[in-house]
JSON list of C-alpha atoms in Angstrom, two decimals:
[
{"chain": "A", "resi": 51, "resn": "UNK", "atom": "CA", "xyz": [116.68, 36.85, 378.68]},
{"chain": "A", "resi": 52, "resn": "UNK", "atom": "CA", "xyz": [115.94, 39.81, 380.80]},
{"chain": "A", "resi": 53, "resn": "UNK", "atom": "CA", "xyz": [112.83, 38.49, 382.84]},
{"chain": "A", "resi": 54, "resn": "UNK", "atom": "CA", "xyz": [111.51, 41.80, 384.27]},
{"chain": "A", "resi": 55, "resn": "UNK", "atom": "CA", "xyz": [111.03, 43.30, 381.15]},
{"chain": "A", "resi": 56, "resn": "UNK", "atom": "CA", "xyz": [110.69, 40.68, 379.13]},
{"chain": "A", "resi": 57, "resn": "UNK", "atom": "CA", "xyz": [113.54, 41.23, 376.51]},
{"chain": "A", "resi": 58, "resn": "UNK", "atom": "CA", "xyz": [116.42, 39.50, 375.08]},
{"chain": "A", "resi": 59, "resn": "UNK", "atom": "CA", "xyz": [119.55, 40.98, 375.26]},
{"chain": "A", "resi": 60, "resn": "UNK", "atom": "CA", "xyz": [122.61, 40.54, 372.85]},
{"chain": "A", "resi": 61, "resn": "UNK", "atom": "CA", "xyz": [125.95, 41.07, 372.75]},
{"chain": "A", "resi": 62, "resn": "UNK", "atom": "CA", "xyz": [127.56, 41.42, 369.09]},
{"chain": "A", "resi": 63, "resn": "UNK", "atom": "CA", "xyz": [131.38, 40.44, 368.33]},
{"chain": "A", "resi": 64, "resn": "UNK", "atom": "CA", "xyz": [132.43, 44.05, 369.01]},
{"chain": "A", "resi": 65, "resn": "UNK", "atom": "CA", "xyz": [130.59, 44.44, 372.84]},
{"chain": "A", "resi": 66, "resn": "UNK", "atom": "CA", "xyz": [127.75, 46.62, 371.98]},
{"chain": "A", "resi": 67, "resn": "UNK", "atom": "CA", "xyz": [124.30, 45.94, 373.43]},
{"chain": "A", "resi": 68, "resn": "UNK", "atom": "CA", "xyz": [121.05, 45.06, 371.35]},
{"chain": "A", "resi": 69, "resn": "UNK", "atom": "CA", "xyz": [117.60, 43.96, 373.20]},
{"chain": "A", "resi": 70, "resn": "UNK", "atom": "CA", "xyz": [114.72, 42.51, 371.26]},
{"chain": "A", "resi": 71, "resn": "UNK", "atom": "CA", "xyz": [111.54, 41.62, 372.14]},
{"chain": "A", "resi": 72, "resn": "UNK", "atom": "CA", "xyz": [110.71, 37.59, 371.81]},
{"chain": "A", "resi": 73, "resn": "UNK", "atom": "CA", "xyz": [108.91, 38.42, 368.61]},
{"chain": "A", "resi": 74, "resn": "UNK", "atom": "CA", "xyz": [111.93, 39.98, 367.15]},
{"chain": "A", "resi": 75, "resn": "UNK", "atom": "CA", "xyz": [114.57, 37.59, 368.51]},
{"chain": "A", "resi": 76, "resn": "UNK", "atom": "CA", "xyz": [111.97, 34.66, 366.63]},
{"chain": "A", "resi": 77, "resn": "UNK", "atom": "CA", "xyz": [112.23, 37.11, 363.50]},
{"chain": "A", "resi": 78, "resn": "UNK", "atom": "CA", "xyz": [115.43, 36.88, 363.75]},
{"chain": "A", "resi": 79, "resn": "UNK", "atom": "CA", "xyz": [116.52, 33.05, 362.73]},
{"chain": "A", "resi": 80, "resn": "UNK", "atom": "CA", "xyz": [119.06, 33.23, 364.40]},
{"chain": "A", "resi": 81, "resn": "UNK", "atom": "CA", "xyz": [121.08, 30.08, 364.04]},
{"chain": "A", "resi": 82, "resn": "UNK", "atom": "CA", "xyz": [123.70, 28.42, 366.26]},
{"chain": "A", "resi": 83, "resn": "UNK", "atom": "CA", "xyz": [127.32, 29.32, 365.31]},
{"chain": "A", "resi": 84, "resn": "UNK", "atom": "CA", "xyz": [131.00, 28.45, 366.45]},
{"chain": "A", "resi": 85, "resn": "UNK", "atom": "CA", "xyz": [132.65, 30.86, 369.01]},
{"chain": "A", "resi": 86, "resn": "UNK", "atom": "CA", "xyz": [135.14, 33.03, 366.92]},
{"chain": "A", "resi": 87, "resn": "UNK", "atom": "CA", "xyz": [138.66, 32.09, 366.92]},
{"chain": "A", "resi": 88, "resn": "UNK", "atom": "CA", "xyz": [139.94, 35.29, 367.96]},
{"chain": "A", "resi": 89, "resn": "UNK", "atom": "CA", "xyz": [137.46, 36.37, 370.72]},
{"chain": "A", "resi": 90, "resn": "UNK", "atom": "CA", "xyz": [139.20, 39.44, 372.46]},
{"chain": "A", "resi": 91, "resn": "UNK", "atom": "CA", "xyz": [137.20, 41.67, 369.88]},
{"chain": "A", "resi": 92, "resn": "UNK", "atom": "CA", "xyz": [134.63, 41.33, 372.33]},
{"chain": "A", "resi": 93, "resn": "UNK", "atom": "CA", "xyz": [136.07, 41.83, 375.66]},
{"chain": "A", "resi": 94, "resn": "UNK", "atom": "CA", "xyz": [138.53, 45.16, 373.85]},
{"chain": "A", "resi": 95, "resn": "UNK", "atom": "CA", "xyz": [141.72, 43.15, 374.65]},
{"chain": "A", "resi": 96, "resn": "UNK", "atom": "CA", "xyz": [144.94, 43.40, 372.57]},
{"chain": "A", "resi": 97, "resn": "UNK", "atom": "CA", "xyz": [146.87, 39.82, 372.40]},
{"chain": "A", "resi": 98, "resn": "UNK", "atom": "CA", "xyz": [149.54, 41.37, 374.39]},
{"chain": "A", "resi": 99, "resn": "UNK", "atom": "CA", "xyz": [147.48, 41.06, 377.45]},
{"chain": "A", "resi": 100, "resn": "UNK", "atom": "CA", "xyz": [146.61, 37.38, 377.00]},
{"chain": "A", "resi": 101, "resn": "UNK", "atom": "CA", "xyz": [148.96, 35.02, 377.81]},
{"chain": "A", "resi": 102, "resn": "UNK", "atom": "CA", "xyz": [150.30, 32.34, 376.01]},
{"chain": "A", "resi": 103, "resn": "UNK", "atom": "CA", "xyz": [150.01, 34.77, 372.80]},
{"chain": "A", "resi": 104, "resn": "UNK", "atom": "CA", "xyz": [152.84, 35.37, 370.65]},
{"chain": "A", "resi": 105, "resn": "UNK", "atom": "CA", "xyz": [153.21, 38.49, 371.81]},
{"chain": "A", "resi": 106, "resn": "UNK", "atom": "CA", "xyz": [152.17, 38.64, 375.83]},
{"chain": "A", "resi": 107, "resn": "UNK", "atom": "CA", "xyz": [154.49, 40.24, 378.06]},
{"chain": "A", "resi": 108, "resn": "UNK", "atom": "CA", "xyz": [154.13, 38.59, 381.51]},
{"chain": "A", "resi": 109, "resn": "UNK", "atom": "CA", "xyz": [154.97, 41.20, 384.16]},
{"chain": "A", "resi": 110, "resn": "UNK", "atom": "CA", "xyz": [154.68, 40.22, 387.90]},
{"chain": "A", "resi": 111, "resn": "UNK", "atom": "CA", "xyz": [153.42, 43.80, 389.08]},
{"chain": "A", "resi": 112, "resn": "UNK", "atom": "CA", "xyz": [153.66, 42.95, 392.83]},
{"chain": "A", "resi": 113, "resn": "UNK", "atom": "CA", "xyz": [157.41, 42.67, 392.22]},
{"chain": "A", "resi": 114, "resn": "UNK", "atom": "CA", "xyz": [157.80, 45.51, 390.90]},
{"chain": "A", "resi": 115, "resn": "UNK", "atom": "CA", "xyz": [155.71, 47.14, 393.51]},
{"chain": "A", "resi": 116, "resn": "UNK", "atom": "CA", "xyz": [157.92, 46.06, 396.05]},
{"chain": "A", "resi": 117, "resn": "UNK", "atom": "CA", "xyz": [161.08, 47.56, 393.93]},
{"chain": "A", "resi": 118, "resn": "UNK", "atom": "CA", "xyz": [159.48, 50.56, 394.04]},
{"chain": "A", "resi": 119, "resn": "UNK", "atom": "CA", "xyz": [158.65, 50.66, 397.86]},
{"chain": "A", "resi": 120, "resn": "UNK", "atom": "CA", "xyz": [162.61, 49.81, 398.30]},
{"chain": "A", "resi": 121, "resn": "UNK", "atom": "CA", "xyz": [163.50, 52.09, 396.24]},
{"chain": "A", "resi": 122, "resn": "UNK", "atom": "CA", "xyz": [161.42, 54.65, 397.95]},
{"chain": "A", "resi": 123, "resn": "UNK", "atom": "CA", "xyz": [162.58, 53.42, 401.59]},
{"chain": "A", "resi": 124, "resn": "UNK", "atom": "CA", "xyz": [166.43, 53.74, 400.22]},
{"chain": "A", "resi": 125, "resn": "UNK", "atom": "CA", "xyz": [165.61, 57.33, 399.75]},
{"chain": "A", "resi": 126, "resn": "UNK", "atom": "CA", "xyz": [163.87, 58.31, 402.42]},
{"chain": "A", "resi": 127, "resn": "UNK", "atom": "CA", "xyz": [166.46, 56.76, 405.08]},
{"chain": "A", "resi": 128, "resn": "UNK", "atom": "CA", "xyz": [169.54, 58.26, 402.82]},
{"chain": "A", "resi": 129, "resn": "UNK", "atom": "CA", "xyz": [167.88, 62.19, 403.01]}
]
């Protein structure tokens, strides 16, 4: 419920935007559901960047940030 303008806002499965007035949110019927059981549709998110999916890959970036910077040092201090 926005308050300043008086509107409802909703968010649909797929992350678009709708706002209603209270008339049309009553209009509606909207009835109470269960949370769908795959809920990245929502949020854009492929199950390869939620872990504990079948599929994740768990990286630890600042590791490889820090190969990088040594890599980058070796370099320098070898030209």
């Amino acid at each position: 419920m926005d308050e300043n303008d008086g509107t409802i806002e909703i968010q649909h499965f797929d992350g678009t935007l709708d706002e209603t007035e209270p008339e049309g949110w009553i209009a509606m019927r909207a009835e109470a559901a269960e949370a769908p059981e795959d809920w990245s549709g929502s949020v854009d998110i492929s199950a390869e960047d939620i872990p504990g999916t079948r599929h994740a890959v768990i990286r630890d970036w600042q590791s490889e940030m820090e190969l990088a910077d040594e890599t980058r040092s070796r370099i320098t201090e070898s030209e």
